[in-house]
Amino acid sequence: MYMTRAKKTDLVLDGNEVKLRLTAERQKTKQVVHVDWVRFTCNLRAAPAPTVDDLFPLHDSPRFSDDVNRTKRLAQALRELPDPDFAASAQAKALAEQVCEALGPDFSVYPEIRKGHDFYRFRWSIVRNEVECGWVGYLASGDSPRQNAQAKTIHCNLYGTACTFAETGFNHRLANIVEATCATITRVDLALDFFDGFSGGMDRVKADYQAGLMDHCGKQPKCNLVGDWCNGRARSFYFGSKEAGKQTNVYEKGHQLFGPKDDSPWIRAELRWGNKLRVLESDILRRPADFFAGASEWHSRLLREAGAQVTPEPVPTTKRLAAETICAEVKRNVQWLMDTAAPSIALCFEHLGNTSFIEEILLNKKAPGRLQKFSKQEISGAFERAFARVRAPRTGHARMASTLAV
């Protein structure tokens, strides 16, 4: 979606309102960590039941809404759906309305069905001031086995804007919805704001990393520096990995909201928990500071600097999920080797000789990119099984061909 460029004054006003909202939330809840993004998925069978007005969208006048035109347009959108799509759309709308109620009276469901995101065919937009700040997606955009499974789910994605401008306590109400629908939380962003900065600023964050203070379980996470570090403007320091389900971004929030030339000292540490290799409990929404502290000792120390007293709640990787992920990545690698690289490798063996060719290959011991996040022991255990699975169909075809030839 293309948007017109906002004026500097608009950004400043918006930035001041964001800060005012966050400060008010902190004072009212006594929580220094703000829930800044939420995604969750539930099965259709566990989704909320649609209302009578949604099941029979034929009334000319709404019974429960003051916004007559909006309700009529919602009813019209449901009436125009093909029968196979109706039930999923009505359930998704019911979930979207529950989420809007949890966020507060400023939020509503946009009265038109829009094209979906993330491989969902359709979405109901959640809007504030008629601007989308979240959505609920349903039905799949394709018919692959994976998307057939996705078609049996409904997904809610709430952006940072929705979380920032929601009424205080929205995170607790969302947790209740997650539990009531037996949903799986797939992403939660937890934000710790230092409106006046902290000792050492962004340079200290980089120094902490180099000193090993961000290491966890004896491992140093990957890092990535973004922004103008030479002149100290609009800087971001990422460490961790989305693939592993835990990534932190420490950045100059004031420069983001007010412009890189502004002298705002506001720094935000934003932790993204994902459900890759992890199970995110609904309590992460109710006790965000505890789960922020559970990421590492560095996160706990930052919370102490903010004056918070917490009980660190780690979110460990799930061994079964980790093993499945390793096997899937290794199988993908072996499949590529057999399907794409095998002819070239065969030619190299034939014309270069086994010894020299193997010695040259072994000089590059670095694992392929998708496998670099796993240890050699983990990869070793998965390769034999993956090769057997990839080879099985081939050997079956070979035996069939041999039988036919006889």
mmCIF file of C-alpha atoms in Angstrom:
data_model
loop_
_atom_site.group_PDB
_atom_site.id
_atom_site.type_symbol
_atom_site.label_atom_id
_atom_site.label_comp_id
_atom_site.label_asym_id
_atom_site.label_seq_id
_atom_site.Cartn_x
_atom_site.Cartn_y
_atom_site.Cartn_z
ATOM 1 C CA MET A 1 0.000 0.000 0.000
ATOM 2 C CA TYR A 2 1.401 3.375 -1.019
ATOM 3 C CA MET A 3 1.144 6.212 1.451
ATOM 4 C CA THR A 4 1.755 9.939 1.073
ATOM 5 C CA ARG A 5 4.820 11.284 2.790
ATOM 6 C CA ALA A 6 3.993 12.675 6.223
ATOM 7 C CA LYS A 7 5.066 16.188 7.162
ATOM 8 C CA LYS A 8 7.767 16.638 9.801
ATOM 9 C CA THR A 9 5.230 18.367 12.057
ATOM 10 C CA ASP A 10 2.869 15.391 11.716
ATOM 11 C CA LEU A 11 5.656 13.013 12.722
ATOM 12 C CA VAL A 12 6.503 15.131 15.756
ATOM 13 C CA LEU A 13 2.873 15.277 16.861
ATOM 14 C CA ASP A 14 2.511 11.542 16.341
ATOM 15 C CA GLY A 15 5.756 10.868 18.196
ATOM 16 C CA ASN A 16 4.665 12.991 21.129
ATOM 17 C CA GLU A 17 1.338 11.151 21.261
ATOM 18 C CA VAL A 18 3.103 7.777 21.185
ATOM 19 C CA LYS A 19 5.320 8.856 24.078
ATOM 20 C CA LEU A 20 2.326 10.187 25.992
ATOM 21 C CA ARG A 21 0.435 6.914 25.513
ATOM 22 C CA LEU A 22 3.372 4.768 26.599
ATOM 23 C CA THR A 23 4.049 6.944 29.645
ATOM 24 C CA ALA A 24 0.408 6.808 30.702
ATOM 25 C CA GLU A 25 0.322 3.025 30.313
ATOM 26 C CA ARG A 26 3.487 2.657 32.394
ATOM 27 C CA GLN A 27 2.111 4.828 35.191
ATOM 28 C CA LYS A 28 -1.224 3.024 35.278
ATOM 29 C CA THR A 29 0.025 -0.574 35.047
ATOM 30 C CA LYS A 30 3.371 -0.135 36.865
ATOM 31 C CA GLN A 31 4.853 -2.213 34.017
ATOM 32 C CA VAL A 32 7.913 -0.878 32.184
ATOM 33 C CA VAL A 33 7.678 -3.394 29.317
ATOM 34 C CA HIS A 34 5.076 -2.733 26.640
ATOM 35 C CA VAL A 35 3.532 -5.408 24.369
ATOM 36 C CA ASP A 36 4.176 -3.919 20.935
ATOM 37 C CA TRP A 37 3.123 -6.563 18.386
ATOM 38 C CA VAL A 38 1.023 -9.737 18.615
ATOM 39 C CA ARG A 39 0.241 -12.546 16.193
ATOM 40 C CA PHE A 40 -1.766 -15.675 16.959
ATOM 41 C CA THR A 41 -3.512 -18.478 15.067
ATOM 42 C CA CYS A 42 -6.497 -20.590 16.044
ATOM 43 C CA ASN A 43 -8.353 -23.450 14.376
ATOM 44 C CA LEU A 44 -11.708 -22.709 12.800
ATOM 45 C CA ARG A 45 -13.440 -25.156 15.123
ATOM 46 C CA ALA A 46 -12.181 -23.173 18.131
ATOM 47 C CA ALA A 47 -12.873 -19.719 16.675
ATOM 48 C CA PRO A 48 -15.715 -17.655 18.153
ATOM 49 C CA ALA A 49 -19.201 -18.397 16.828
ATOM 50 C CA PRO A 50 -20.663 -15.713 14.560
ATOM 51 C CA THR A 51 -23.635 -13.685 15.739
ATOM 52 C CA VAL A 52 -27.186 -14.153 14.493
ATOM 53 C CA ASP A 53 -26.813 -11.001 12.402
ATOM 54 C CA ASP A 54 -23.734 -12.491 10.730
ATOM 55 C CA LEU A 55 -25.391 -15.873 10.149
ATOM 56 C CA PHE A 56 -28.461 -14.198 8.651
ATOM 57 C CA PRO A 57 -27.210 -10.891 7.230
ATOM 58 C CA LEU A 58 -30.549 -9.875 5.748
ATOM 59 C CA HIS A 59 -31.780 -7.122 8.067
ATOM 60 C CA ASP A 60 -32.135 -3.635 6.672
ATOM 61 C CA SER A 61 -31.436 -2.064 10.047
ATOM 62 C CA PRO A 62 -28.905 -3.264 12.633
ATOM 63 C CA ARG A 63 -29.983 -4.182 16.123
ATOM 64 C CA PHE A 64 -26.768 -3.726 18.058
ATOM 65 C CA SER A 65 -24.790 -1.014 16.295
ATOM 66 C CA ASP A 66 -25.107 2.760 16.175
ATOM 67 C CA ASP A 67 -23.133 2.903 12.936
ATOM 68 C CA VAL A 68 -25.905 1.972 10.502
ATOM 69 C CA ASN A 69 -23.914 2.384 7.303
ATOM 70 C CA ARG A 70 -20.942 0.358 8.538
ATOM 71 C CA THR A 71 -23.150 -2.500 9.732
ATOM 72 C CA LYS A 72 -25.079 -2.555 6.457
ATOM 73 C CA ARG A 73 -21.819 -2.731 4.499
ATOM 74 C CA LEU A 74 -20.563 -5.600 6.691
ATOM 75 C CA ALA A 75 -23.816 -7.477 6.120
ATOM 76 C CA GLN A 76 -23.572 -6.829 2.390
ATOM 77 C CA ALA A 77 -20.007 -8.164 2.298
ATOM 78 C CA LEU A 78 -21.118 -11.403 3.963
ATOM 79 C CA ARG A 79 -24.160 -11.763 1.677
ATOM 80 C CA GLU A 80 -21.990 -11.591 -1.427
ATOM 81 C CA LEU A 81 -19.702 -14.453 -0.362
ATOM 82 C CA PRO A 82 -20.050 -17.898 -1.982
ATOM 83 C CA ASP A 83 -21.524 -20.463 0.410
ATOM 84 C CA PRO A 84 -18.222 -22.428 0.868
ATOM 85 C CA ASP A 85 -16.487 -19.240 2.046
ATOM 86 C CA PHE A 86 -19.243 -17.920 4.286
ATOM 87 C CA ALA A 87 -18.655 -19.848 7.519
ATOM 88 C CA ALA A 88 -14.918 -19.078 7.683
ATOM 89 C CA SER A 89 -15.551 -15.412 6.871
ATOM 90 C CA ALA A 90 -18.225 -15.078 9.565
ATOM 91 C CA GLN A 91 -16.004 -16.728 12.183
ATOM 92 C CA ALA A 92 -13.036 -14.548 11.217
ATOM 93 C CA LYS A 93 -15.243 -11.454 11.495
ATOM 94 C CA ALA A 94 -16.409 -12.582 14.945
ATOM 95 C CA LEU A 95 -12.770 -12.950 16.058
ATOM 96 C CA ALA A 96 -11.865 -9.551 14.594
ATOM 97 C CA GLU A 97 -14.724 -7.940 16.535
ATOM 98 C CA GLN A 98 -13.602 -9.613 19.759
ATOM 99 C CA VAL A 99 -10.086 -8.291 19.213
ATOM 100 C CA CYS A 100 -11.440 -4.786 18.537
ATOM 101 C CA GLU A 101 -13.385 -4.947 21.791
ATOM 102 C CA ALA A 102 -10.178 -5.949 23.601
ATOM 103 C CA LEU A 103 -8.292 -3.020 22.042
ATOM 104 C CA GLY A 104 -10.895 -0.395 22.900
ATOM 105 C CA PRO A 105 -13.685 1.739 21.405
ATOM 106 C CA ASP A 106 -11.385 3.476 18.901
ATOM 107 C CA PHE A 107 -11.037 0.226 16.921
ATOM 108 C CA SER A 108 -13.461 -1.405 14.502
ATOM 109 C CA VAL A 109 -13.669 -3.909 11.669
ATOM 110 C CA TYR A 110 -13.443 -2.300 8.230
ATOM 111 C CA PRO A 111 -16.695 -3.086 6.381
ATOM 112 C CA GLU A 112 -15.119 -4.597 3.273
ATOM 113 C CA ILE A 113 -13.412 -7.920 2.691
ATOM 114 C CA ARG A 114 -9.870 -7.368 1.467
ATOM 115 C CA LYS A 115 -7.243 -9.513 -0.177
ATOM 116 C CA GLY A 116 -5.348 -11.564 2.391
ATOM 117 C CA HIS A 117 -1.732 -11.568 3.515
ATOM 118 C CA ASP A 118 0.722 -14.345 4.357
ATOM 119 C CA PHE A 119 -0.979 -16.898 2.086
ATOM 120 C CA TYR A 120 -4.454 -16.260 3.488
ATOM 121 C CA ARG A 121 -6.985 -15.574 0.732
ATOM 122 C CA PHE A 122 -9.014 -12.893 2.531
ATOM 123 C CA ARG A 123 -8.691 -10.594 5.531
ATOM 124 C CA TRP A 124 -10.881 -8.437 7.736
ATOM 125 C CA SER A 125 -8.971 -5.229 8.494
ATOM 126 C CA ILE A 126 -8.876 -3.891 12.035
ATOM 127 C CA VAL A 127 -8.801 -0.108 11.760
ATOM 128 C CA ARG A 128 -8.337 2.983 13.896
ATOM 129 C CA ASN A 129 -9.413 6.245 12.279
ATOM 130 C CA GLU A 130 -10.078 4.138 9.171
ATOM 131 C CA VAL A 131 -6.365 3.212 8.925
ATOM 132 C CA GLU A 132 -5.451 -0.470 9.128
ATOM 133 C CA CYS A 133 -3.508 -1.397 12.249
ATOM 134 C CA GLY A 134 -4.138 -5.146 12.186
ATOM 135 C CA TRP A 135 -6.041 -7.864 10.375
ATOM 136 C CA VAL A 136 -7.632 -11.280 10.697
ATOM 137 C CA GLY A 137 -6.918 -13.608 7.787
ATOM 138 C CA TYR A 138 -8.840 -16.701 6.706
ATOM 139 C CA LEU A 139 -9.012 -19.320 3.930
ATOM 140 C CA ALA A 140 -5.910 -20.215 1.918
ATOM 141 C CA SER A 141 -4.687 -18.610 -1.286
ATOM 142 C CA GLY A 142 -3.644 -21.974 -2.791
ATOM 143 C CA ASP A 143 -4.456 -25.667 -2.694
ATOM 144 C CA SER A 144 -1.140 -27.232 -1.677
ATOM 145 C CA PRO A 145 -1.229 -29.668 1.270
ATOM 146 C CA ARG A 146 0.289 -27.018 3.516
ATOM 147 C CA GLN A 147 -2.259 -24.403 2.475
ATOM 148 C CA ASN A 148 -5.113 -26.876 2.816
ATOM 149 C CA ALA A 149 -4.089 -27.140 6.462
ATOM 150 C CA GLN A 150 -3.851 -23.338 6.724
ATOM 151 C CA ALA A 151 -7.391 -23.024 5.342
ATOM 152 C CA LYS A 152 -8.637 -24.638 8.558
ATOM 153 C CA THR A 153 -7.195 -21.786 10.637
ATOM 154 C CA ILE A 154 -7.782 -18.096 11.326
ATOM 155 C CA HIS A 155 -4.861 -15.761 11.957
ATOM 156 C CA CYS A 156 -4.771 -12.430 13.800
ATOM 157 C CA ASN A 157 -1.940 -9.938 13.283
ATOM 158 C CA LEU A 158 -1.865 -6.776 15.418
ATOM 159 C CA TYR A 159 0.696 -4.130 14.480
ATOM 160 C CA GLY A 160 2.576 -1.906 16.870
ATOM 161 C CA THR A 161 0.149 0.967 16.190
ATOM 162 C CA ALA A 162 -2.783 -1.075 17.500
ATOM 163 C CA CYS A 163 -0.884 -2.024 20.644
ATOM 164 C CA THR A 164 0.332 1.521 21.276
ATOM 165 C CA PHE A 165 -3.082 3.174 20.965
ATOM 166 C CA ALA A 166 -5.102 0.411 22.627
ATOM 167 C CA GLU A 167 -6.749 0.959 25.992
ATOM 168 C CA THR A 168 -4.731 -0.009 29.049
ATOM 169 C CA GLY A 169 -5.087 -3.689 29.873
ATOM 170 C CA PHE A 170 -5.549 -4.792 26.254
ATOM 171 C CA ASN A 171 -2.775 -7.364 26.650
ATOM 172 C CA HIS A 172 -4.688 -9.158 29.418
ATOM 173 C CA ARG A 173 -7.853 -9.156 27.320
ATOM 174 C CA LEU A 174 -5.948 -10.540 24.325
ATOM 175 C CA ALA A 175 -4.515 -13.298 26.535
ATOM 176 C CA ASN A 176 -8.082 -14.259 27.436
ATOM 177 C CA ILE A 177 -9.007 -14.474 23.743
ATOM 178 C CA VAL A 178 -5.942 -16.613 23.019
ATOM 179 C CA GLU A 179 -6.921 -19.029 25.774
ATOM 180 C CA ALA A 180 -10.626 -19.091 24.845
ATOM 181 C CA THR A 181 -9.818 -19.980 21.221
ATOM 182 C CA CYS A 182 -6.973 -22.410 22.077
ATOM 183 C CA ALA A 183 -4.791 -20.259 19.830
ATOM 184 C CA THR A 184 -1.059 -20.532 19.186
ATOM 185 C CA ILE A 185 0.884 -17.309 19.687
ATOM 186 C CA THR A 186 3.321 -17.003 16.786
ATOM 187 C CA ARG A 187 4.926 -13.646 17.589
ATOM 188 C CA VAL A 188 5.115 -11.172 20.463
ATOM 189 C CA ASP A 189 7.278 -8.046 20.526
ATOM 190 C CA LEU A 190 8.176 -6.698 23.973
ATOM 191 C CA ALA A 191 9.456 -3.123 24.178
ATOM 192 C CA LEU A 192 11.437 -1.466 26.968
ATOM 193 C CA ASP A 193 11.674 2.306 26.512
ATOM 194 C CA PHE A 194 14.280 4.629 27.990
ATOM 195 C CA PHE A 195 12.758 8.006 27.168
ATOM 196 C CA ASP A 196 15.839 9.817 28.507
ATOM 197 C CA GLY A 197 18.322 7.245 27.209
ATOM 198 C CA PHE A 198 20.631 5.168 29.396
ATOM 199 C CA SER A 199 24.263 5.272 30.443
ATOM 200 C CA GLY A 200 26.576 4.814 27.477
ATOM 201 C CA GLY A 201 23.812 4.923 24.895
ATOM 202 C CA MET A 202 24.086 3.010 21.643
ATOM 203 C CA ASP A 203 27.897 2.838 21.830
ATOM 204 C CA ARG A 204 27.558 0.992 25.119
ATOM 205 C CA VAL A 205 25.205 -1.555 23.461
ATOM 206 C CA LYS A 206 27.872 -2.368 20.887
ATOM 207 C CA ALA A 207 30.559 -2.539 23.590
ATOM 208 C CA ASP A 208 28.377 -4.905 25.669
ATOM 209 C CA TYR A 209 28.126 -7.230 22.695
ATOM 210 C CA GLN A 210 31.867 -7.178 22.033
ATOM 211 C CA ALA A 211 32.512 -7.896 25.722
ATOM 212 C CA GLY A 212 30.330 -11.004 25.524
ATOM 213 C CA LEU A 213 27.637 -9.638 27.835
ATOM 214 C CA MET A 214 24.921 -10.677 25.389
ATOM 215 C CA ASP A 215 26.161 -14.259 25.140
ATOM 216 C CA HIS A 216 23.596 -16.829 26.194
ATOM 217 C CA CYS A 217 24.267 -20.436 27.200
ATOM 218 C CA GLY A 218 27.886 -19.989 26.154
ATOM 219 C CA LYS A 219 27.012 -18.832 22.619
ATOM 220 C CA GLN A 220 27.420 -15.396 21.089
ATOM 221 C CA PRO A 221 24.343 -14.399 19.055
ATOM 222 C CA LYS A 222 24.642 -12.979 15.563
ATOM 223 C CA CYS A 223 24.566 -9.191 15.316
ATOM 224 C CA ASN A 224 23.721 -6.629 12.674
ATOM 225 C CA LEU A 225 24.333 -2.860 12.765
ATOM 226 C CA VAL A 226 21.954 -0.593 10.837
ATOM 227 C CA GLY A 227 21.943 3.185 10.477
ATOM 228 C CA ASP A 228 24.532 5.959 10.574
ATOM 229 C CA TRP A 229 26.966 4.707 13.214
ATOM 230 C CA CYS A 230 29.739 7.058 12.052
ATOM 231 C CA ASN A 231 27.722 10.159 12.904
ATOM 232 C CA GLY A 232 25.587 8.633 15.652
ATOM 233 C CA ARG A 233 22.178 8.980 13.995
ATOM 234 C CA ALA A 234 19.191 6.626 13.597
ATOM 235 C CA ARG A 235 21.204 3.623 14.783
ATOM 236 C CA SER A 236 19.894 0.110 15.366
ATOM 237 C CA PHE A 237 21.749 -2.840 16.874
ATOM 238 C CA TYR A 238 20.196 -6.243 16.175
ATOM 239 C CA PHE A 239 21.299 -9.415 17.899
ATOM 240 C CA GLY A 240 19.800 -12.872 17.927
ATOM 241 C CA SER A 241 17.883 -14.581 15.153
ATOM 242 C CA LYS A 242 14.303 -14.643 13.874
ATOM 243 C CA GLU A 243 14.922 -18.219 12.753
ATOM 244 C CA ALA A 244 15.644 -19.223 16.342
ATOM 245 C CA GLY A 245 12.613 -17.310 17.604
ATOM 246 C CA LYS A 246 14.494 -14.702 19.648
ATOM 247 C CA GLN A 247 15.820 -11.414 18.285
ATOM 248 C CA THR A 248 16.461 -8.073 19.994
ATOM 249 C CA ASN A 249 16.689 -4.674 18.342
ATOM 250 C CA VAL A 250 18.070 -1.762 20.360
ATOM 251 C CA TYR A 251 17.494 1.460 18.445
ATOM 252 C CA GLU A 252 17.141 5.204 18.666
ATOM 253 C CA LYS A 253 13.367 5.467 18.854
ATOM 254 C CA GLY A 254 13.429 9.252 19.070
ATOM 255 C CA HIS A 255 15.225 9.487 15.730
ATOM 256 C CA GLN A 256 12.683 7.103 14.192
ATOM 257 C CA LEU A 257 9.720 9.207 15.303
ATOM 258 C CA PHE A 258 11.108 12.751 15.161
ATOM 259 C CA GLY A 259 13.739 12.414 12.436
ATOM 260 C CA PRO A 260 17.466 11.558 12.531
ATOM 261 C CA LYS A 261 18.465 15.203 13.086
ATOM 262 C CA ASP A 262 16.433 15.463 16.273
ATOM 263 C CA ASP A 263 18.352 15.363 19.549
ATOM 264 C CA SER A 264 15.869 13.073 21.336
ATOM 265 C CA PRO A 265 17.711 10.654 23.690
ATOM 266 C CA TRP A 266 14.877 8.074 23.532
ATOM 267 C CA ILE A 267 16.240 4.520 23.133
ATOM 268 C CA ARG A 268 14.089 1.413 22.825
ATOM 269 C CA ALA A 269 15.121 -2.213 23.402
ATOM 270 C CA GLU A 270 12.646 -4.387 21.538
ATOM 271 C CA LEU A 271 12.643 -8.157 21.972
ATOM 272 C CA ARG A 272 10.833 -10.303 19.425
ATOM 273 C CA TRP A 273 9.770 -13.750 20.571
ATOM 274 C CA GLY A 274 8.667 -16.143 17.807
ATOM 275 C CA ASN A 275 7.261 -19.649 17.908
ATOM 276 C CA LYS A 276 9.987 -21.163 15.741
ATOM 277 C CA LEU A 277 11.471 -23.830 18.024
ATOM 278 C CA ARG A 278 9.505 -22.373 20.965
ATOM 279 C CA VAL A 279 6.075 -22.459 22.575
ATOM 280 C CA LEU A 280 4.835 -19.007 23.607
ATOM 281 C CA GLU A 281 2.454 -19.135 26.549
ATOM 282 C CA SER A 282 -0.450 -16.706 26.895
ATOM 283 C CA ASP A 283 1.147 -15.392 30.096
ATOM 284 C CA ILE A 284 3.745 -13.667 27.931
ATOM 285 C CA LEU A 285 1.009 -11.089 27.282
ATOM 286 C CA ARG A 286 0.149 -10.716 30.966
ATOM 287 C CA ARG A 287 3.714 -10.610 32.334
ATOM 288 C CA PRO A 288 5.785 -9.067 29.537
ATOM 289 C CA ALA A 289 8.584 -7.856 31.831
ATOM 290 C CA ASP A 290 9.219 -11.356 33.212
ATOM 291 C CA PHE A 291 9.499 -12.792 29.703
ATOM 292 C CA PHE A 292 11.709 -9.892 28.610
ATOM 293 C CA ALA A 293 14.042 -10.637 31.513
ATOM 294 C CA GLY A 294 14.003 -14.341 30.635
ATOM 295 C CA ALA A 295 15.744 -13.741 27.319
ATOM 296 C CA SER A 296 19.210 -13.340 28.910
ATOM 297 C CA GLU A 297 21.116 -11.815 31.807
ATOM 298 C CA TRP A 298 21.746 -8.726 29.646
ATOM 299 C CA HIS A 299 17.988 -8.210 29.287
ATOM 300 C CA SER A 300 17.547 -8.639 33.053
ATOM 301 C CA ARG A 301 20.272 -6.076 33.733
ATOM 302 C CA LEU A 302 18.595 -3.577 31.410
ATOM 303 C CA LEU A 303 15.325 -4.027 33.279
ATOM 304 C CA ARG A 304 17.052 -3.406 36.593
ATOM 305 C CA GLU A 305 18.400 -0.146 35.178
ATOM 306 C CA ALA A 306 14.794 0.776 34.386
ATOM 307 C CA GLY A 307 13.903 0.165 38.034
ATOM 308 C CA ALA A 308 11.870 -3.006 37.442
ATOM 309 C CA GLN A 309 11.718 -5.956 39.806
ATOM 310 C CA VAL A 310 10.892 -9.086 37.842
ATOM 311 C CA THR A 311 11.023 -12.866 37.916
ATOM 312 C CA PRO A 312 12.826 -13.938 34.718
ATOM 313 C CA GLU A 313 10.708 -16.338 32.664
ATOM 314 C CA PRO A 314 12.790 -18.049 29.948
ATOM 315 C CA VAL A 315 11.220 -19.452 26.789
ATOM 316 C CA PRO A 316 13.403 -22.485 26.038
ATOM 317 C CA THR A 317 13.643 -24.117 22.664
ATOM 318 C CA THR A 318 11.565 -27.247 22.300
ATOM 319 C CA LYS A 319 13.780 -30.218 21.509
ATOM 320 C CA ARG A 320 11.181 -31.971 19.373
ATOM 321 C CA LEU A 321 10.580 -28.853 17.288
ATOM 322 C CA ALA A 322 14.333 -28.299 16.996
ATOM 323 C CA ALA A 323 14.887 -31.882 15.794
ATOM 324 C CA GLU A 324 12.098 -31.572 13.240
ATOM 325 C CA THR A 325 13.557 -28.320 11.951
ATOM 326 C CA ILE A 326 17.050 -29.792 11.613
ATOM 327 C CA CYS A 327 15.712 -32.828 9.747
ATOM 328 C CA ALA A 328 13.683 -30.613 7.414
ATOM 329 C CA GLU A 329 16.640 -28.342 6.602
ATOM 330 C CA VAL A 330 19.017 -31.272 6.074
ATOM 331 C CA LYS A 331 16.496 -33.093 3.877
ATOM 332 C CA ARG A 332 16.066 -29.929 1.795
ATOM 333 C CA ASN A 333 19.857 -29.739 1.401
ATOM 334 C CA VAL A 334 20.191 -33.401 0.410
ATOM 335 C CA GLN A 335 17.219 -33.120 -1.963
ATOM 336 C CA TRP A 336 18.889 -30.186 -3.709
ATOM 337 C CA LEU A 337 22.148 -32.140 -3.904
ATOM 338 C CA MET A 338 20.494 -35.148 -5.550
ATOM 339 C CA ASP A 339 18.161 -33.227 -7.848
ATOM 340 C CA THR A 340 20.332 -30.291 -8.911
ATOM 341 C CA ALA A 341 24.004 -30.838 -8.155
ATOM 342 C CA ALA A 342 24.338 -34.609 -8.680
ATOM 343 C CA PRO A 343 24.996 -34.479 -12.486
ATOM 344 C CA SER A 344 27.761 -31.885 -12.020
ATOM 345 C CA ILE A 345 29.317 -33.820 -9.142
ATOM 346 C CA ALA A 346 29.305 -37.000 -11.244
ATOM 347 C CA LEU A 347 31.183 -35.216 -14.045
ATOM 348 C CA CYS A 348 33.750 -33.849 -11.572
ATOM 349 C CA PHE A 349 34.395 -37.329 -10.180
ATOM 350 C CA GLU A 350 34.768 -38.702 -13.695
ATOM 351 C CA HIS A 351 37.156 -36.081 -15.040
ATOM 352 C CA LEU A 352 38.995 -34.734 -11.980
ATOM 353 C CA GLY A 353 39.610 -37.928 -10.058
ATOM 354 C CA ASN A 354 38.222 -38.794 -6.662
ATOM 355 C CA THR A 355 41.143 -37.720 -4.477
ATOM 356 C CA SER A 356 41.826 -34.232 -5.872
ATOM 357 C CA PHE A 357 38.151 -33.400 -6.176
ATOM 358 C CA ILE A 358 37.310 -34.426 -2.600
ATOM 359 C CA GLU A 359 40.327 -32.550 -1.219
ATOM 360 C CA GLU A 360 39.193 -29.392 -3.009
ATOM 361 C CA ILE A 361 35.640 -29.717 -1.685
ATOM 362 C CA LEU A 362 36.814 -30.267 1.889
ATOM 363 C CA LEU A 363 38.758 -26.986 1.828
ATOM 364 C CA ASN A 364 35.402 -25.248 2.194
ATOM 365 C CA LYS A 365 34.078 -26.646 5.487
ATOM 366 C CA LYS A 366 31.500 -23.914 6.037
ATOM 367 C CA ALA A 367 27.943 -25.249 6.213
ATOM 368 C CA PRO A 368 25.297 -23.933 3.806
ATOM 369 C CA GLY A 369 23.510 -20.820 5.048
ATOM 370 C CA ARG A 370 20.304 -22.520 6.249
ATOM 371 C CA LEU A 371 22.324 -25.062 8.251
ATOM 372 C CA GLN A 372 24.772 -22.666 9.924
ATOM 373 C CA LYS A 373 22.506 -22.194 12.940
ATOM 374 C CA PHE A 374 22.922 -25.891 13.883
ATOM 375 C CA SER A 375 25.917 -27.633 15.427
ATOM 376 C CA LYS A 376 27.987 -30.253 13.579
ATOM 377 C CA GLN A 377 26.642 -32.939 15.904
ATOM 378 C CA GLU A 378 23.040 -31.994 15.158
ATOM 379 C CA ILE A 379 23.678 -31.959 11.404
ATOM 380 C CA SER A 380 25.554 -35.261 11.504
ATOM 381 C CA GLY A 381 22.690 -37.051 13.197
ATOM 382 C CA ALA A 382 20.170 -35.809 10.643
ATOM 383 C CA PHE A 383 22.099 -36.384 7.399
ATOM 384 C CA GLU A 384 21.935 -40.173 7.308
ATOM 385 C CA ARG A 385 18.191 -40.185 7.930
ATOM 386 C CA ALA A 386 17.634 -37.439 5.369
ATOM 387 C CA PHE A 387 19.675 -39.252 2.711
ATOM 388 C CA ALA A 388 17.710 -42.467 3.315
ATOM 389 C CA ARG A 389 14.420 -40.603 2.911
ATOM 390 C CA VAL A 390 15.521 -38.880 -0.295
ATOM 391 C CA ARG A 391 17.061 -42.066 -1.725
ATOM 392 C CA ALA A 392 14.085 -44.328 -0.927
ATOM 393 C CA PRO A 393 11.859 -43.224 -3.834
ATOM 394 C CA ARG A 394 14.797 -43.446 -6.230
ATOM 395 C CA THR A 395 15.711 -46.988 -5.225
ATOM 396 C CA GLY A 396 12.044 -47.953 -5.468
ATOM 397 C CA HIS A 397 11.886 -46.621 -9.040
ATOM 398 C CA ALA A 398 15.153 -48.384 -9.874
ATOM 399 C CA ARG A 399 13.814 -51.737 -8.668
ATOM 400 C CA MET A 400 10.623 -51.235 -10.660
ATOM 401 C CA ALA A 401 12.627 -50.401 -13.789
ATOM 402 C CA SER A 402 14.808 -53.470 -13.264
ATOM 403 C CA THR A 403 11.749 -55.697 -12.910
ATOM 404 C CA LEU A 404 10.193 -54.318 -16.056
ATOM 405 C CA ALA A 405 13.417 -54.828 -17.964
ATOM 406 C CA VAL A 406 13.524 -58.503 -16.988
#
